XYZ file of C-alpha atoms in Angstrom:
381
model
C 64.396 145.671 19.138
C 64.564 143.607 22.435
C 68.452 143.141 22.050
C 68.925 146.966 21.418
C 66.687 147.720 24.666
C 68.893 145.308 26.699
C 72.229 146.941 25.288
C 70.876 150.429 26.222
C 69.947 149.422 29.616
C 73.292 147.702 30.356
C 75.137 150.826 29.638
C 73.785 152.012 33.294
C 75.158 148.973 34.921
C 79.028 148.298 35.484
C 81.560 146.214 37.389
C 81.996 146.517 41.188
C 85.116 145.423 43.112
C 85.578 144.610 47.006
C 88.173 142.741 49.000
C 85.573 141.266 51.315
C 87.677 138.649 53.240
C 89.305 139.246 56.707
C 93.167 138.111 56.959
C 93.013 136.691 53.653
C 96.756 136.306 53.598
C 97.077 134.766 57.421
C 99.750 137.390 58.086
C 97.565 138.032 61.140
C 98.965 135.060 63.150
C 96.716 132.498 65.186
C 96.328 133.035 68.994
C 98.147 130.833 71.558
C 100.976 129.873 69.346
C 103.978 128.365 71.364
C 106.375 131.087 72.393
C 109.814 131.347 71.065
C 109.092 128.525 68.623
C 111.498 128.303 65.592
C 109.575 125.629 63.613
C 107.868 126.612 60.322
C 105.088 124.179 60.968
C 102.958 124.975 64.166
C 99.889 122.895 64.738
C 96.836 124.784 66.038
C 95.089 123.519 69.209
C 91.683 123.741 70.313
C 92.452 126.946 72.353
C 93.753 128.703 69.121
C 91.839 131.178 66.914
C 92.803 132.411 63.351
C 91.449 135.992 62.966
C 88.817 136.236 60.782
C 88.458 132.455 60.230
C 87.048 129.456 62.226
C 88.619 125.924 61.633
C 88.091 122.180 62.469
C 90.531 119.294 62.072
C 94.027 119.359 61.993
C 95.251 122.763 61.069
C 98.746 124.111 60.859
C 100.272 127.717 60.551
C 103.114 127.581 58.149
C 105.971 130.146 57.747
C 107.910 130.097 54.338
C 111.141 128.499 54.552
C 113.768 126.505 52.618
C 111.175 123.785 51.880
C 108.074 125.425 51.848
C 107.728 128.375 48.946
C 105.014 131.023 49.457
C 104.031 134.151 47.656
C 106.148 136.954 49.008
C 107.665 134.458 51.573
C 104.907 134.997 54.051
C 102.549 132.545 56.026
C 99.853 130.156 55.164
C 97.514 127.620 56.431
C 97.855 123.977 55.907
C 94.753 121.892 55.774
C 95.874 118.661 57.361
C 93.530 115.338 57.906
C 89.881 116.426 57.791
C 91.299 119.943 58.097
C 88.551 122.958 57.381
C 88.621 126.680 57.541
C 85.817 128.860 56.821
C 84.615 132.535 57.009
C 81.163 134.253 56.488
C 80.898 137.096 54.468
C 78.116 139.493 53.621
C 77.271 140.030 49.781
C 77.932 144.028 48.949
C 74.660 144.017 46.841
C 71.890 141.887 45.341
C 72.968 139.217 42.791
C 76.344 140.224 41.821
C 78.759 137.627 40.874
C 81.669 136.569 43.223
C 84.879 135.355 41.852
C 87.460 133.724 44.305
C 91.605 133.701 43.577
C 93.715 131.856 46.085
C 97.094 130.251 46.037
C 97.648 126.235 46.456
C 100.974 124.518 47.375
C 101.756 121.063 48.389
C 102.781 121.004 52.001
C 105.462 118.417 52.168
C 108.136 116.634 50.125
C 108.449 112.732 49.292
C 104.714 112.173 49.281
C 102.914 109.743 47.298
C 100.081 111.783 46.683
C 98.833 115.537 47.029
C 95.557 115.998 48.860
C 92.834 117.992 46.820
C 91.230 121.118 48.326
C 87.553 121.586 48.155
C 86.194 125.121 47.914
C 82.400 125.596 48.567
C 79.925 128.284 49.033
C 76.019 128.118 48.850
C 75.238 126.487 45.499
C 78.711 125.861 44.350
C 81.620 123.469 44.885
C 84.798 123.023 43.257
C 87.555 120.543 43.881
C 91.197 121.688 42.810
C 94.572 119.882 43.036
C 97.974 121.013 42.451
C 99.245 120.780 38.885
C 102.722 119.741 38.002
C 104.286 121.779 35.398
C 102.019 124.497 35.296
C 104.388 127.251 36.359
C 107.828 127.858 37.701
C 106.981 128.441 41.166
C 106.303 125.525 43.775
C 103.006 127.036 44.409
C 100.025 128.048 41.940
C 97.267 130.501 41.795
C 93.771 129.348 40.984
C 90.453 131.386 40.257
C 86.916 130.129 40.383
C 83.420 131.084 40.365
C 81.831 131.201 43.737
C 78.099 132.326 43.127
C 75.590 135.007 43.319
C 73.277 135.773 46.326
C 71.108 138.383 48.079
C 72.504 141.136 49.909
C 70.962 140.055 53.227
C 72.105 136.435 52.875
C 75.121 135.740 54.865
C 77.351 133.458 52.690
C 79.814 130.795 54.321
C 82.991 130.230 52.397
C 84.598 126.780 53.257
C 87.911 125.353 52.196
C 88.736 121.778 53.296
C 91.064 118.972 52.474
C 90.400 115.892 50.445
C 92.784 113.137 50.589
C 92.838 110.397 47.601
C 94.998 108.119 50.084
C 93.892 105.997 52.962
C 97.304 106.436 54.526
C 97.359 110.015 55.821
C 101.109 109.818 56.601
C 102.097 109.462 52.837
C 99.876 112.648 51.769
C 101.247 116.089 51.339
C 98.254 118.274 52.652
C 97.618 121.376 50.754
C 98.814 124.925 52.105
C 96.208 127.754 51.452
C 97.210 131.473 51.061
C 96.587 134.786 49.615
C 92.755 134.773 49.126
C 91.171 137.341 46.990
C 87.606 137.798 46.655
C 85.956 139.894 43.843
C 82.521 141.007 42.943
C 81.420 141.808 39.519
C 77.973 143.201 38.340
C 76.366 142.812 35.128
C 78.744 143.397 32.130
C 78.786 146.413 30.026
C 79.112 145.991 26.228
C 81.027 148.453 24.424
C 83.184 149.625 21.317
C 80.792 147.956 18.825
C 81.186 144.541 20.146
C 78.247 141.876 20.238
C 80.222 139.819 22.575
C 80.318 140.605 26.467
C 83.984 140.287 27.707
C 85.606 139.749 24.475
C 88.624 141.283 25.703
C 88.670 139.250 28.813
C 88.765 141.912 31.322
C 86.535 140.545 33.661
C 87.698 137.657 35.664
C 89.410 136.651 38.761
C 91.814 139.095 40.435
C 95.571 138.950 39.844
C 97.998 138.659 42.865
C 99.820 141.869 42.896
C 103.274 140.180 43.556
C 102.750 137.196 41.457
C 104.314 136.564 37.838
C 102.448 133.183 37.382
C 99.034 134.396 36.488
C 95.793 132.724 37.488
C 94.906 128.994 36.455
C 91.379 128.510 35.538
C 89.943 124.809 35.583
C 87.143 123.583 33.020
C 83.757 125.499 33.588
C 81.072 123.666 31.434
C 78.793 126.898 31.290
C 79.535 130.515 31.072
C 77.044 131.058 34.091
C 79.650 129.204 36.514
C 82.741 130.296 34.818
C 85.265 132.651 36.485
C 86.186 133.893 33.007
C 82.815 135.720 32.651
C 80.404 135.055 29.805
C 82.933 132.357 28.531
C 83.030 128.530 29.221
C 86.070 126.745 29.652
C 87.618 123.154 28.290
C 90.850 122.116 29.926
C 93.066 124.430 31.823
C 93.650 127.953 30.606
C 95.760 130.350 32.289
C 94.490 134.024 32.919
C 97.256 136.438 32.300
C 97.718 140.096 33.089
C 99.862 142.768 31.169
C 101.899 143.676 34.268
C 103.768 140.347 33.847
C 102.977 138.867 30.354
C 102.521 140.087 26.818
C 99.083 140.862 26.334
C 97.943 142.236 22.816
C 95.232 144.614 24.062
C 94.000 145.871 27.503
C 94.890 144.266 30.848
C 94.195 140.460 30.373
C 94.266 137.638 28.069
C 93.826 133.949 28.053
C 96.531 131.322 27.407
C 95.713 127.680 26.448
C 98.146 125.791 28.585
C 96.787 122.387 28.842
C 97.267 121.091 25.355
C 95.044 119.668 22.751
C 91.342 120.414 23.214
C 91.892 123.344 25.620
C 89.463 126.095 24.865
C 86.946 128.620 25.484
C 83.322 129.186 24.089
C 80.569 131.828 24.368
C 77.448 132.449 23.036
C 75.613 135.532 21.719
C 72.203 136.697 20.303
C 72.265 137.292 16.229
C 69.774 137.820 13.577
C 69.374 134.521 11.626
C 70.363 135.125 7.861
C 72.628 138.101 8.677
C 76.211 138.382 7.964
C 78.986 138.872 10.582
C 82.530 139.299 11.308
C 84.659 137.761 14.043
C 88.072 139.497 14.637
C 90.406 138.213 17.128
C 94.020 138.254 18.029
C 96.485 135.304 18.647
C 100.016 135.507 20.080
C 102.403 134.152 22.686
C 102.429 135.496 26.063
C 106.310 136.307 26.190
C 106.914 133.222 28.443
C 109.425 131.402 26.265
C 106.687 129.332 24.637
C 108.292 128.427 21.278
C 106.598 126.382 18.400
C 103.719 126.332 15.917
C 100.459 127.034 17.300
C 97.421 125.740 15.677
C 94.113 127.229 16.900
C 90.517 126.443 15.651
C 88.046 129.252 15.577
C 84.136 128.731 15.415
C 81.637 131.403 14.458
C 78.150 129.944 14.459
C 78.320 127.052 11.887
C 81.693 128.215 10.346
C 84.848 126.682 11.510
C 88.571 127.453 10.465
C 92.019 126.675 11.688
C 94.681 129.329 12.101
C 98.508 128.939 12.645
C 100.849 131.074 14.249
C 104.562 130.724 14.585
C 105.907 131.725 17.961
C 109.537 132.534 19.221
C 108.277 133.019 22.661
C 109.349 136.679 23.271
C 105.745 138.264 22.693
C 104.158 138.434 19.275
C 100.605 138.810 18.031
C 98.579 138.497 14.838
C 95.149 139.653 13.912
C 92.702 137.353 12.365
C 89.242 137.623 11.032
C 86.333 135.052 9.990
C 83.284 136.004 8.223
C 79.990 134.054 8.677
C 76.291 133.985 7.991
C 74.203 133.425 10.941
C 71.950 130.352 10.586
C 70.235 130.610 13.878
C 69.249 133.318 16.590
C 72.227 132.191 18.624
C 75.802 131.838 17.648
C 78.494 129.839 19.338
C 81.915 131.594 19.303
C 84.852 129.544 20.372
C 88.379 128.897 20.234
C 90.273 125.598 20.745
C 94.037 124.474 20.758
C 95.198 121.685 18.593
C 98.764 121.618 20.015
C 100.535 120.832 23.196
C 103.523 123.005 24.301
C 106.137 123.155 26.929
C 108.979 125.726 27.474
C 112.660 124.452 27.872
C 111.895 124.285 31.726
C 109.131 121.764 30.849
C 106.337 124.169 31.883
C 103.027 123.739 29.777
C 102.208 126.700 27.763
C 100.490 127.592 24.532
C 98.735 130.215 22.576
C 97.114 133.227 23.920
C 93.613 134.610 22.671
C 92.689 138.244 22.995
C 90.471 141.346 21.738
C 87.798 139.043 20.296
C 85.210 141.342 18.499
C 81.993 140.174 16.984
C 80.397 142.911 14.628
C 77.346 142.793 12.311
C 77.628 143.716 8.461
C 77.396 147.251 7.582
C 73.582 146.921 6.883
C 73.088 145.230 10.244
C 74.952 148.238 12.058
C 72.766 150.778 10.395
C 69.653 148.733 11.480
C 70.715 148.432 15.038
C 71.733 152.165 15.445
C 68.363 153.173 13.914
C 66.395 151.163 16.153
C 68.440 152.184 19.155
C 67.805 155.662 18.197
C 64.168 155.320 18.106
C 63.967 153.689 21.345
C 66.080 156.449 23.025
C 63.621 159.117 21.613
C 60.738 156.733 23.024
C 62.407 157.177 26.557
C 62.797 161.014 26.176
C 59.050 161.128 25.293
C 57.985 159.320 28.376
C 60.327 161.175 30.969
């Protein structure tokens, strides 16, 4: 009965979105730049200010050029040695969840190493690095979970460089561009699905002019995951229907880092009852060809599924029946293949439209208990 009450109450709670950052694409230039300068790299002095941002250390204002590629051929900020930028934001409501999308690019050529980027907010810190062969562009877009705070609590978002080399001259310092901050409230279950976010519609924001999707690194728990309600192993690509083949809805997940890449969720079930897990496997129409082998887990039941891909956008529906042993069932998918396109870009199977349903007898029981609860609400109002 408690689960039915929870589901009914969730019907009154929905997602919220907001672009909370100022000058998030750095197209408003810093002050006190040298006049008539033609260099694409302009180091900021102590007298400079970046609209919407404060900074410390070595910071360079970069214009897209023949050696530096940026989304939309615009501008970016390079975090040099000890470079740090930060902006204070005000949460739009109490305890909504904040997801950050941003673009990362290496800031040079012929370097022995690329510096990492640390992204931090209260109670969260992520270290990200540019990954070779995970896209066609010379830049990549990443998504991550920032946290959840009270509305009256100012939040300081910090991005800073982290070098792995002692010699700063041999390091390519990272370029930061196109930051998008998105807020999501408690998710709404629907369409007779016991899984929250089974269609992967709730995740970081997509860049409007990007065909590269959003890379999501490992997230050990669903609570700290940018793919809401799902933990992540390895690196997955969050893809949109505008630029990729997506079997249903606006988004899907592609397993791109090869063997052992996967996602997992947990949901409350009734021990001893029977359930059906339905899902769709396919390819993203990104020239990813091969035989995909994906393992699916539902509670204590596991089964492998295969899909032949020609890389032009295809999908196939699968189903896995199981009997719940406990009151919590783990639902997961893992890739057992590593695939690359002819251009050397890592790719893999996509998963979408994951639906967990109870048996017919359980459905009737859930609907009847929910109906009784609604009658109770009417009686006390």
